[in-house]
Short mmCIF file of C-alpha atoms in Angstrom, two decimals:
data_model
loop_
_atom_site.label_atom_id
_atom_site.label_comp_id
_atom_site.label_asym_id
_atom_site.label_seq_id
_atom_site.Cartn_x
_atom_site.Cartn_y
_atom_site.Cartn_z
CA SER A 1 -101.77 -100.80 -20.98
CA ARG A 2 -101.78 -98.01 -23.56
CA VAL A 3 -97.99 -98.05 -23.75
CA ARG A 4 -97.82 -101.79 -24.46
CA LEU A 5 -100.59 -101.39 -27.03
CA LEU A 6 -98.62 -98.61 -28.71
CA ILE A 7 -95.51 -100.80 -28.87
CA LEU A 8 -97.49 -103.66 -30.39
CA MET A 9 -99.16 -101.37 -32.90
CA ALA A 10 -95.82 -99.83 -33.85
CA THR A 11 -94.33 -103.30 -34.37
CA LYS A 12 -97.32 -104.47 -36.38
CA LYS A 13 -97.52 -101.37 -38.56
CA GLY A 14 -93.79 -100.85 -38.95
CA TRP A 15 -93.90 -97.16 -38.16
CA GLY A 16 -90.85 -95.02 -38.73
CA ALA A 17 -88.09 -95.83 -41.17
CA ARG A 18 -85.56 -94.60 -38.60
CA SER A 19 -85.08 -96.03 -35.13
CA ALA A 20 -87.20 -94.04 -32.71
CA THR A 21 -88.35 -94.44 -29.14
CA VAL A 22 -91.47 -92.73 -27.84
CA LEU A 23 -91.69 -91.45 -24.29
CA LEU A 24 -95.15 -90.80 -22.88
CA LEU A 25 -94.88 -87.88 -20.46
CA SER A 26 -98.06 -86.29 -19.13
CA ASN A 27 -99.94 -87.60 -22.19
CA VAL A 28 -97.52 -85.85 -24.61
CA PHE A 29 -95.48 -87.98 -26.99
CA LEU A 30 -91.79 -87.16 -27.22
CA CYS A 31 -89.75 -88.72 -30.03
CA VAL A 32 -86.12 -89.54 -29.33
CA ASP A 33 -84.18 -90.39 -32.46
CA GLY A 34 -81.84 -93.35 -32.43
CA LEU A 35 -82.24 -94.10 -28.73
CA SER A 36 -83.65 -97.05 -26.82
CA VAL A 37 -85.12 -96.40 -23.37
CA ASP A 38 -87.98 -97.77 -21.30
CA PHE A 39 -91.38 -96.19 -21.63
CA LEU A 40 -92.02 -93.92 -18.68
CA LYS A 41 -95.12 -92.11 -17.56
CA SER A 42 -94.59 -89.10 -15.33
CA GLY A 43 -97.67 -89.83 -13.24
CA ALA A 44 -96.43 -93.29 -12.38
CA ARG A 45 -92.64 -92.87 -12.21
CA PRO A 46 -90.67 -89.58 -12.37
CA LEU A 47 -87.66 -89.08 -14.61
CA ALA A 48 -85.27 -89.81 -11.76
CA SER A 49 -82.60 -91.94 -13.40
CA PRO A 50 -79.46 -90.28 -14.79
CA GLU A 51 -80.08 -92.06 -18.11
CA ALA A 52 -83.58 -90.59 -18.41
CA ARG A 53 -82.47 -87.11 -17.41
CA GLY A 54 -79.68 -87.25 -19.96
CA LEU A 55 -82.19 -87.86 -22.73
CA LEU A 56 -84.22 -84.72 -22.09
CA PRO A 57 -82.09 -82.23 -24.07
CA ARG A 58 -82.28 -84.51 -27.11
CA MET A 59 -86.05 -84.92 -27.14
CA VAL A 60 -88.19 -83.35 -29.83
CA ALA A 61 -91.64 -82.37 -28.58
CA THR A 62 -93.95 -83.53 -31.32
CA VAL A 63 -96.61 -86.05 -32.09
CA PRO A 64 -95.10 -89.13 -33.76
CA THR A 65 -96.14 -89.84 -37.30
CA MET A 66 -98.76 -92.54 -37.07
CA PRO A 67 -101.40 -93.74 -39.51
CA ALA A 68 -104.78 -92.27 -38.64
CA GLN A 69 -107.21 -94.93 -37.53
CA SER A 70 -110.92 -95.24 -36.97
CA GLU A 71 -112.33 -96.44 -33.66
CA ASP A 72 -112.45 -100.02 -34.92
CA GLY A 73 -108.70 -99.94 -35.58
CA GLU A 74 -108.93 -99.72 -39.37
CA ASP A 75 -106.79 -97.21 -41.23
CA CYS A 76 -108.56 -93.90 -41.87
CA PRO A 77 -108.82 -93.25 -45.62
CA GLY A 78 -108.18 -89.79 -47.02
CA PRO A 79 -106.03 -86.90 -45.80
CA THR A 80 -104.39 -86.90 -42.37
CA PHE A 81 -101.99 -84.57 -40.54
CA ASP A 82 -98.92 -85.51 -38.51
CA LYS A 83 -97.61 -82.27 -36.97
CA ALA A 84 -98.50 -80.88 -33.54
CA ILE A 85 -100.69 -77.81 -34.07
CA SER A 86 -100.14 -76.76 -30.45
CA GLN A 87 -96.41 -76.23 -30.87
CA PRO A 88 -95.23 -72.73 -29.81
CA ASP A 89 -93.14 -70.45 -31.97
CA PRO A 90 -89.38 -70.80 -31.37
CA ILE A 91 -87.22 -68.18 -29.67
CA PRO A 92 -84.92 -66.41 -32.19
CA GLU A 93 -81.21 -67.14 -31.98
CA GLU A 94 -80.52 -63.67 -30.58
CA GLY A 95 -82.84 -64.33 -27.65
CA ARG A 96 -81.40 -67.76 -26.97
CA ALA A 97 -77.86 -66.37 -26.99
CA ARG A 98 -78.77 -63.53 -24.64
CA ALA A 99 -80.54 -65.96 -22.30
CA MET A 100 -77.37 -68.06 -22.13
CA GLU A 101 -75.32 -64.94 -21.30
CA LEU A 102 -77.71 -64.07 -18.50
CA MET A 103 -77.56 -67.57 -17.06
CA GLU A 104 -73.77 -67.50 -17.18
CA SER A 105 -73.74 -64.16 -15.34
CA GLY A 106 -76.50 -65.14 -12.92
CA ALA A 107 -78.18 -61.74 -13.45
CA LEU A 108 -81.77 -62.95 -13.95
CA PHE A 109 -83.32 -60.46 -11.50
CA ARG A 110 -84.47 -57.30 -13.26
CA TYR A 111 -82.89 -55.12 -10.57
CA SER A 112 -79.48 -56.86 -10.43
CA PRO A 113 -76.96 -54.19 -9.35
CA GLY A 114 -74.58 -53.11 -12.08
CA PHE A 115 -76.56 -54.64 -14.98
CA LEU A 116 -78.75 -52.96 -17.57
CA SER A 117 -81.98 -54.90 -17.21
CA GLU A 118 -83.38 -56.84 -20.16
CA THR A 119 -86.85 -56.22 -18.69
CA SER A 120 -86.27 -52.45 -18.70
CA LEU A 121 -85.10 -52.67 -22.30
CA ALA A 122 -88.12 -54.79 -23.25
CA GLU A 123 -90.41 -52.21 -21.62
CA ALA A 124 -88.79 -49.52 -23.76
CA ASP A 125 -89.22 -51.71 -26.85
CA MET A 126 -92.92 -52.11 -26.04
CA VAL A 127 -93.31 -48.35 -25.68
CA ASP A 128 -91.69 -47.83 -29.08
CA TYR A 129 -93.86 -50.46 -30.75
CA THR A 130 -97.25 -49.71 -29.19
CA GLY A 131 -97.06 -45.93 -28.80
CA PHE A 132 -97.85 -45.89 -25.07
CA LYS A 133 -95.81 -43.62 -22.78
CA TYR A 134 -95.15 -46.35 -20.22
CA SER A 135 -94.87 -50.14 -20.12
CA VAL A 136 -94.34 -52.37 -17.07
CA GLY A 137 -93.18 -55.98 -17.39
CA PHE A 138 -95.07 -58.60 -15.35
CA ASN A 139 -94.61 -62.29 -14.69
CA LEU A 140 -98.02 -62.97 -16.26
CA CYS A 141 -100.57 -61.08 -18.31
CA GLY A 142 -103.11 -62.17 -15.67
CA SER A 143 -101.06 -60.31 -13.06
CA ALA A 144 -101.03 -57.23 -15.28
CA LEU A 145 -104.82 -57.42 -15.65
CA PHE A 146 -105.26 -57.67 -11.88
CA ILE A 147 -103.01 -54.66 -11.31
CA GLY A 148 -104.80 -52.82 -14.12
CA LEU A 149 -108.01 -53.10 -12.12
CA LYS A 150 -106.24 -52.00 -8.94
CA VAL A 151 -104.73 -48.85 -10.43
CA ALA A 152 -108.03 -48.06 -12.20
CA GLY A 153 -109.59 -47.75 -8.76
CA VAL A 154 -111.57 -50.98 -8.44
CA GLN A 155 -112.51 -51.60 -4.81
CA PRO A 156 -113.77 -54.78 -3.10
CA GLY A 157 -117.39 -55.35 -4.03
CA ASP A 158 -117.31 -53.20 -7.18
CA LYS A 159 -118.86 -54.59 -10.34
CA VAL A 160 -116.76 -54.93 -13.47
CA LEU A 161 -118.27 -55.52 -16.91
CA ALA A 162 -116.47 -58.26 -18.86
CA ASN A 163 -116.86 -60.49 -21.92
CA ALA A 164 -118.93 -63.61 -21.40
CA PHE A 165 -116.73 -65.23 -24.05
CA SER A 166 -113.22 -65.04 -22.68
CA PHE A 167 -110.54 -67.06 -20.89
CA THR A 168 -110.71 -67.87 -17.20
CA ALA A 169 -107.79 -65.50 -16.48
CA VAL A 170 -110.12 -62.53 -17.03
CA PRO A 171 -112.80 -63.31 -14.41
CA SER A 172 -109.93 -64.56 -12.23
CA ALA A 173 -108.31 -61.10 -12.33
CA ILE A 174 -111.65 -59.57 -11.31
CA HIS A 175 -112.00 -62.16 -8.55
CA HIS A 176 -108.43 -61.42 -7.44
CA ALA A 177 -109.41 -57.76 -7.07
CA VAL A 178 -112.33 -58.90 -4.85
CA ALA A 179 -114.76 -57.46 -7.40
CA GLU A 180 -117.79 -58.96 -9.13
CA PRO A 181 -117.91 -59.64 -12.88
CA VAL A 182 -120.99 -58.72 -14.89
CA TYR A 183 -120.83 -60.62 -18.15
CA VAL A 184 -121.71 -59.09 -21.52
CA GLU A 185 -122.98 -61.26 -24.37
CA SER A 186 -120.83 -62.15 -27.37
CA THR A 187 -121.55 -61.61 -31.04
CA ASN A 188 -121.16 -64.51 -33.46
CA GLY A 189 -117.81 -62.92 -34.34
CA TYR A 190 -116.50 -63.61 -30.79
CA THR A 191 -116.54 -59.94 -29.70
CA MET A 192 -118.37 -58.01 -27.01
CA CYS A 193 -121.92 -57.11 -28.05
CA ALA A 194 -122.25 -53.31 -27.82
CA GLU A 195 -126.04 -53.55 -27.55
CA ASP A 196 -125.85 -55.85 -24.54
CA LEU A 197 -123.16 -53.65 -23.00
CA ARG A 198 -125.52 -50.69 -23.20
CA ALA A 199 -128.35 -52.81 -21.78
CA LYS A 200 -126.22 -53.90 -18.81
CA LEU A 201 -125.19 -50.29 -18.12
CA ASP A 202 -128.80 -49.14 -18.36
CA ALA A 203 -129.99 -51.87 -15.99
CA ALA A 204 -127.36 -51.03 -13.39
CA GLN A 205 -128.17 -47.35 -13.68
CA ALA A 206 -131.89 -48.06 -13.19
CA GLU A 207 -131.07 -50.04 -10.04
CA GLY A 208 -129.21 -47.05 -8.63
CA SER A 209 -125.78 -48.74 -8.74
CA PRO A 210 -124.06 -47.65 -11.96
CA ILE A 211 -121.09 -49.75 -13.09
CA LYS A 212 -117.89 -47.76 -13.53
CA PHE A 213 -115.41 -50.33 -14.83
CA LEU A 214 -115.10 -52.40 -18.00
CA MET A 215 -112.52 -55.09 -18.76
CA LEU A 216 -112.73 -55.50 -22.53
CA THR A 217 -111.26 -58.69 -24.00
CA HIS A 218 -110.20 -59.23 -27.62
CA MET A 219 -110.54 -63.00 -27.55
CA ARG A 220 -108.34 -64.71 -30.15
CA GLY A 221 -107.57 -61.27 -31.57
CA LYS A 222 -111.15 -60.59 -32.64
CA VAL A 223 -112.07 -56.92 -32.34
CA ALA A 224 -115.39 -55.35 -31.38
CA ASP A 225 -116.68 -52.01 -32.68
CA MET A 226 -114.13 -50.00 -30.71
CA ASP A 227 -115.57 -46.60 -31.52
CA THR A 228 -119.02 -47.57 -30.28
CA ILE A 229 -117.74 -49.21 -27.09
CA HIS A 230 -115.29 -46.49 -26.12
CA ASP A 231 -117.77 -43.72 -26.95
CA LEU A 232 -120.32 -45.45 -24.72
CA ALA A 233 -117.77 -45.84 -21.92
CA GLU A 234 -116.85 -42.15 -22.09
CA GLU A 235 -120.52 -41.17 -22.13
CA ARG A 236 -121.18 -43.21 -18.96
CA GLY A 237 -117.95 -42.40 -17.13
CA VAL A 238 -116.68 -45.99 -17.34
CA THR A 239 -112.95 -46.68 -16.98
CA VAL A 240 -111.74 -49.22 -19.54
CA VAL A 241 -108.99 -51.78 -18.95
CA GLU A 242 -108.33 -53.71 -22.15
CA ASP A 243 -107.32 -57.35 -22.11
CA CYS A 244 -105.07 -57.28 -25.16
CA ALA A 245 -103.50 -60.66 -24.42
CA HIS A 246 -104.14 -61.73 -28.03
CA ALA A 247 -103.86 -58.26 -29.55
CA LEU A 248 -100.23 -57.18 -29.82
CA GLY A 249 -99.76 -55.99 -33.39
CA ILE A 250 -103.49 -55.68 -34.06
CA GLN A 251 -104.46 -52.19 -35.19
CA TRP A 252 -107.74 -50.31 -35.16
CA GLU A 253 -107.71 -47.72 -37.96
CA GLY A 254 -103.91 -47.84 -38.06
CA VAL A 255 -103.34 -47.57 -34.29
CA GLN A 256 -102.27 -50.35 -31.91
CA LEU A 257 -105.34 -51.86 -30.26
CA GLY A 258 -105.68 -50.74 -26.64
CA ARG A 259 -104.51 -47.16 -27.10
CA ARG A 260 -107.87 -45.64 -26.08
CA ALA A 261 -108.01 -47.54 -22.80
CA SER A 262 -106.72 -46.29 -19.46
CA VAL A 263 -104.69 -49.50 -19.26
CA ALA A 264 -103.99 -52.21 -21.84
CA CYS A 265 -102.34 -55.53 -21.01
CA TYR A 266 -100.47 -57.70 -23.53
CA SER A 267 -99.41 -61.34 -23.10
CA THR A 268 -96.16 -63.08 -23.97
CA GLN A 269 -97.42 -66.54 -22.97
CA SER A 270 -96.23 -69.30 -25.27
CA ALA A 271 -99.37 -69.41 -27.45
CA LYS A 272 -99.24 -65.69 -28.24
CA VAL A 273 -97.53 -63.76 -31.03
CA ILE A 274 -94.57 -63.20 -28.68
CA ASN A 275 -93.43 -66.25 -26.72
CA SER A 276 -91.51 -66.02 -23.45
CA GLY A 277 -93.26 -69.00 -21.89
CA GLU A 278 -95.07 -66.72 -19.45
CA GLY A 279 -95.15 -62.95 -19.16
CA GLY A 280 -97.08 -59.80 -19.89
CA PHE A 281 -96.91 -56.02 -20.18
CA PHE A 282 -99.05 -53.37 -18.51
CA CYS A 283 -99.25 -50.28 -20.76
CA THR A 284 -100.63 -46.82 -20.03
CA ASP A 285 -100.13 -43.12 -20.72
CA ASP A 286 -100.84 -42.17 -17.09
CA GLU A 287 -97.67 -41.59 -15.05
CA GLU A 288 -99.24 -42.30 -11.67
CA MET A 289 -100.89 -45.52 -12.90
CA ALA A 290 -97.52 -46.60 -14.30
CA ALA A 291 -95.64 -45.79 -11.09
CA ARG A 292 -98.17 -47.66 -8.98
CA ALA A 293 -98.03 -50.64 -11.36
CA TYR A 294 -94.23 -50.71 -11.02
CA CYS A 295 -94.56 -50.67 -7.22
CA TYR A 296 -97.22 -53.39 -7.22
CA ALA A 297 -94.95 -55.47 -9.47
CA GLY A 298 -92.00 -55.13 -7.10
CA CYS A 299 -90.16 -51.83 -7.52
CA TYR A 300 -89.10 -50.48 -4.11
CA GLU A 301 -86.78 -47.90 -2.58
CA GLN A 302 -85.06 -46.15 -5.51
CA LEU A 303 -84.93 -49.06 -7.93
CA TYR A 304 -86.87 -46.90 -10.40
CA ASN A 305 -83.54 -45.30 -11.26
CA GLN A 306 -82.71 -48.50 -13.16
CA HIS A 307 -85.70 -48.15 -15.52
CA VAL A 308 -85.10 -47.10 -19.13
CA VAL A 309 -88.57 -45.57 -19.64
CA SER A 310 -90.21 -44.54 -16.40
CA PRO A 311 -92.36 -41.91 -14.67
CA PRO A 312 -90.48 -39.15 -12.79
CA ALA A 313 -88.92 -40.00 -9.43
CA ALA A 314 -91.29 -37.57 -7.72
CA VAL A 315 -94.27 -39.67 -8.83
CA PHE A 316 -92.71 -42.84 -7.41
CA ASP A 317 -91.89 -41.10 -4.14
CA ARG A 318 -95.52 -39.99 -3.90
CA VAL A 319 -97.03 -43.48 -4.33
CA LYS A 320 -94.47 -46.10 -3.29
CA ARG A 321 -95.22 -46.08 0.45
CA GLN A 322 -98.95 -46.40 -0.23
CA THR A 323 -98.60 -49.35 -2.64
CA PRO A 324 -97.97 -52.94 -1.52
CA ASN A 325 -95.29 -54.98 -3.25
CA TYR A 326 -96.93 -58.09 -4.73
CA SER A 327 -93.66 -59.33 -6.31
CA LEU A 328 -95.03 -59.87 -9.81
CA ARG A 329 -91.95 -58.79 -11.75
CA MET A 330 -90.96 -60.12 -15.16
CA SER A 331 -87.60 -61.90 -15.07
CA ASP A 332 -84.77 -60.82 -17.33
CA LEU A 333 -84.67 -64.33 -18.76
CA ALA A 334 -88.21 -63.93 -20.09
CA ALA A 335 -87.43 -60.42 -21.33
CA ALA A 336 -84.42 -61.72 -23.27
CA CYS A 337 -86.82 -63.99 -25.17
CA VAL A 338 -89.24 -61.13 -25.78
CA ARG A 339 -86.95 -58.49 -27.25
CA PRO A 340 -85.95 -60.05 -30.59
CA GLN A 341 -89.57 -61.04 -31.20
CA ILE A 342 -90.68 -57.42 -30.92
CA THR A 343 -88.05 -56.58 -33.52
CA ASN A 344 -89.38 -59.09 -36.07
CA ILE A 345 -93.07 -59.00 -35.18
CA GLU A 346 -94.20 -57.25 -38.38
CA GLN A 347 -92.60 -59.88 -40.60
CA ARG A 348 -94.23 -62.65 -38.57
CA ILE A 349 -97.61 -60.94 -38.67
CA ALA A 350 -97.40 -60.79 -42.45
CA ARG A 351 -96.67 -64.51 -42.55
CA TYR A 352 -99.49 -65.36 -40.13
CA ASN A 353 -101.97 -63.41 -42.21
CA GLU A 354 -100.77 -64.91 -45.48
CA MET A 355 -101.09 -68.46 -44.16
CA TYR A 356 -104.52 -67.73 -42.66
CA GLU A 357 -105.75 -66.57 -46.05
CA ARG A 358 -104.25 -69.66 -47.63
CA ILE A 359 -106.12 -72.12 -45.40
CA THR A 360 -109.42 -70.22 -45.22
CA SER A 361 -109.56 -69.80 -49.00
CA GLN A 362 -109.65 -73.58 -49.24
CA ILE A 363 -112.47 -74.13 -46.76
CA ALA A 364 -114.61 -70.98 -46.72
CA ASP A 365 -115.70 -70.94 -50.35
CA VAL A 366 -115.99 -74.64 -51.12
CA PRO A 367 -119.46 -75.87 -52.09
CA PRO A 368 -121.49 -77.06 -49.12
CA THR A 369 -122.01 -80.75 -48.59
CA PRO A 370 -125.35 -82.05 -49.92
CA ARG A 371 -127.27 -83.20 -46.86
CA ARG A 372 -129.75 -86.02 -47.04
CA LEU A 373 -132.89 -84.93 -45.21
CA ARG A 374 -136.23 -86.69 -44.67
CA PRO A 375 -139.08 -84.46 -45.90
CA ALA A 376 -141.58 -83.35 -43.28
CA GLY A 377 -144.30 -85.62 -44.66
CA GLY A 378 -142.13 -88.69 -44.19
CA VAL A 379 -141.13 -91.01 -47.02
CA SER A 380 -139.29 -94.27 -47.35
CA SER A 381 -135.55 -94.25 -46.73
CA HIS A 382 -134.64 -94.43 -50.44
CA ARG A 383 -136.45 -91.19 -51.22
CA ARG A 384 -134.52 -88.33 -49.67
CA ALA A 385 -134.40 -84.61 -50.27
CA CYS A 386 -131.08 -82.77 -50.44
CA ALA A 387 -130.42 -79.33 -48.96
CA GLN A 388 -127.39 -77.13 -49.56
CA VAL A 389 -126.00 -75.70 -46.31
CA ALA A 390 -122.47 -74.33 -45.77
CA GLU A 391 -121.05 -76.09 -42.70
CA PHE A 392 -118.06 -73.74 -42.17
CA ASP A 393 -118.94 -70.21 -41.06
CA ILE A 394 -115.80 -68.09 -40.63
CA PRO A 395 -116.81 -64.62 -39.36
CA PRO A 396 -115.07 -61.81 -41.28
CA TYR A 397 -112.81 -59.18 -39.74
CA ASP A 398 -113.95 -55.56 -39.53
CA GLU A 399 -112.42 -53.52 -42.36
CA ARG A 400 -111.03 -51.07 -39.80
CA VAL A 401 -108.87 -53.82 -38.25
CA ARG A 402 -105.32 -54.82 -39.23
CA PRO A 403 -105.49 -58.33 -37.72
CA VAL A 404 -102.97 -60.86 -36.51
CA LYS A 405 -104.38 -64.16 -37.76
CA ASP A 406 -102.41 -66.71 -35.77
CA SER A 407 -105.37 -69.00 -35.16
CA LEU A 408 -108.54 -70.10 -36.92
CA GLN A 409 -112.06 -70.08 -35.49
CA ILE A 410 -115.03 -71.64 -37.27
CA ASN A 411 -118.70 -71.67 -36.32
CA LEU A 412 -119.90 -75.12 -37.35
CA GLN A 413 -123.35 -75.07 -38.90
CA MET A 414 -124.17 -78.50 -37.55
CA SER A 415 -126.27 -80.17 -34.88
CA ASP A 416 -124.75 -80.90 -31.46
CA GLU A 417 -124.34 -84.54 -32.44
CA GLN A 418 -122.64 -83.60 -35.70
CA VAL A 419 -120.30 -81.15 -33.93
CA GLY A 420 -119.18 -84.00 -31.67
CA ALA A 421 -118.68 -86.27 -34.64
CA PHE A 422 -116.71 -83.58 -36.48
CA LEU A 423 -114.37 -83.09 -33.52
CA ALA A 424 -113.81 -86.84 -33.35
CA ALA A 425 -113.09 -86.92 -37.08
CA THR A 426 -110.56 -84.08 -36.97
CA LYS A 427 -108.81 -85.69 -34.02
CA ARG A 428 -108.73 -89.05 -35.79
CA ARG A 429 -107.19 -87.38 -38.84
CA GLY A 430 -104.52 -85.57 -36.77
CA ILE A 431 -105.97 -82.12 -36.02
CA PRO A 432 -107.46 -82.06 -32.50
CA ALA A 433 -109.64 -78.96 -32.85
CA GLY A 434 -110.92 -77.43 -29.63
CA LEU A 435 -114.57 -76.64 -28.92
CA PHE A 436 -114.97 -73.51 -26.81
CA GLY A 437 -118.09 -74.92 -25.19
CA SER A 438 -116.70 -78.29 -24.16
CA PRO A 439 -117.35 -79.09 -20.48
CA ASP A 440 -113.72 -78.69 -19.41
CA ASN A 441 -112.71 -75.77 -21.66
CA ALA A 442 -111.47 -72.82 -19.57
CA ARG A 443 -113.14 -70.48 -22.07
CA ASN A 444 -116.57 -71.90 -21.24
CA PHE A 445 -118.16 -69.59 -18.67
CA ARG A 446 -119.91 -72.61 -17.11
CA CYS A 447 -116.46 -73.68 -15.86
CA TRP A 448 -115.97 -70.46 -13.86
CA GLU A 449 -117.70 -71.73 -10.73
CA TYR A 450 -115.86 -69.16 -8.60
CA ALA A 451 -117.61 -66.39 -10.55
CA LEU A 452 -120.62 -67.81 -12.39
CA PRO A 453 -122.95 -65.40 -14.24
CA LYS A 454 -126.05 -64.27 -12.39
CA THR A 455 -128.10 -63.91 -15.57
CA ASP A 456 -128.62 -66.12 -18.61
CA LEU A 457 -126.26 -65.65 -21.56
CA PRO A 458 -128.14 -67.40 -24.38
CA ARG A 459 -126.22 -65.88 -27.30
CA THR A 460 -122.83 -66.76 -25.86
CA GLU A 461 -124.00 -70.23 -24.86
CA ARG A 462 -125.20 -70.94 -28.40
CA LEU A 463 -121.95 -69.64 -29.84
CA ILE A 464 -119.54 -71.71 -27.77
CA LYS A 465 -121.46 -74.89 -28.60
CA ILE A 466 -120.51 -74.55 -32.28
CA ALA A 467 -117.27 -72.51 -32.25
CA ILE A 468 -114.05 -74.44 -32.78
CA ASP A 469 -110.47 -73.27 -32.40
CA ILE A 470 -107.32 -74.27 -34.30
CA ARG A 471 -103.86 -72.80 -33.81
CA LEU A 472 -101.82 -71.92 -36.92
CA PRO A 473 -98.12 -72.20 -35.99
CA ALA A 474 -95.73 -69.83 -37.73
CA THR A 475 -93.22 -72.64 -38.23
CA PHE A 476 -95.51 -74.58 -40.58
CA GLU A 477 -94.83 -74.58 -44.31
CA PRO A 478 -97.44 -73.48 -46.90
CA GLU A 479 -98.14 -77.08 -47.87
CA ASP A 480 -98.92 -77.85 -44.22
CA PHE A 481 -101.82 -75.41 -44.33
CA ASP A 482 -103.01 -77.00 -47.58
CA GLN A 483 -103.03 -80.36 -45.82
CA MET A 484 -104.84 -78.93 -42.80
CA ALA A 485 -107.55 -77.57 -45.11
CA ALA A 486 -107.86 -80.98 -46.76
CA VAL A 487 -108.25 -82.63 -43.34
CA LEU A 488 -110.98 -80.18 -42.30
CA ARG A 489 -112.87 -80.79 -45.53
CA ALA A 490 -112.50 -84.56 -45.14
CA ALA A 491 -113.71 -84.45 -41.52
CA ARG A 492 -116.72 -82.46 -42.66
CA ASP A 493 -117.47 -85.10 -45.28
CA ASP A 494 -117.00 -87.85 -42.66
CA VAL A 495 -119.90 -86.31 -40.76
CA MET A 496 -122.19 -84.93 -43.40
CA LEU A 497 -121.99 -87.86 -45.81
CA ALA A 498 -122.20 -90.57 -43.17
#
């Protein structure tokens, strides 16, 4: 078995100067210092024993340091990486302490009588940071997107324009609203193509069924030409709901992204700039939209009196009996994790952006690899021509954008076979880069069988076949990013010089 093989390899190679045991749980390695326990696999045997349960608080979720190896078992020469790039950012001490206080009190429900709700305070913090008048905490950003469509007026059977390059949560929110997505092509910079948006609007208009709703996604924090898109939406009478899951802290001409939309939704899922595990915020300037969103989320009777920032009571009384309660509230435990991260978000953004520049400066401007190509006329194998082609294409940010660069995307200028080889090389060296177009990637529109596109999307399809994705954790040190750059260069050379 894999586990026995790992034990044998560890014994043979002598890994780890300290005593360490590795638990394999759901294909994630957990290192437990100084302990000796049996190897367990969650799919085969649950952690049922008291001994196993007692170990959990002492586990460190990370990938164990192991020598990189090629497929034939030989050590992989050159740079490797031994930290987990998928690790989320930690919760600040203030948030952890407040979460413990809440658990001791038992007041995790946002409407606990006699308690000032952490969710209400987090909503007020979001209003202060983003500039919106109202903010509603949700259990998920996907829930907030669904409710955004509902309060915008989407009815069953309506068509909603959306990015073809996005995450499955976006078409899922449209599906949840019993509407039909109409996908808009992506640019090579991962943003909605304004030209294709206009073409889709024109086509619907010509068919006599104009589309009145747009869900605009800023995938991985990449920003489209917002002036062009919003001007076009206003010209055509299109209501915009912005999926700002990746966009908290991102500014367009000095203003928080999402401010021109009727509704903007921000995520606090663990891979975002604010980490509460799961969670999201629905933001708007419209008091009736906000009141209805509160009621959809689970505000009933006169619980609105417990809100810190809230529409007037008269607005709630007007809409609450017409609005079903879907019970999608954020918990105060999640909100306790959110609040200190809003406080320090600007410092963390500065660090993200500094580290992004550090790694990209080491891979974007390096000389391209000389490629050995057979001339068209055909010659013997020892006579080859060399061409200079840059393999790493990193699309630039618009100058009007203040970005949050917490991840790295690269368009690989390689063949399909070479892209596959590059991914294998990065994984072998310790950086498992993701390919947006892989068959099981939830960002590949071919995986959305519940809402497949009805027209071809050639530009987006070409893009996701070459676009890779690498998270840049805030907890990494500067030298970690230097090593990551070295690994990416080495993986490129593994492929291009083979």
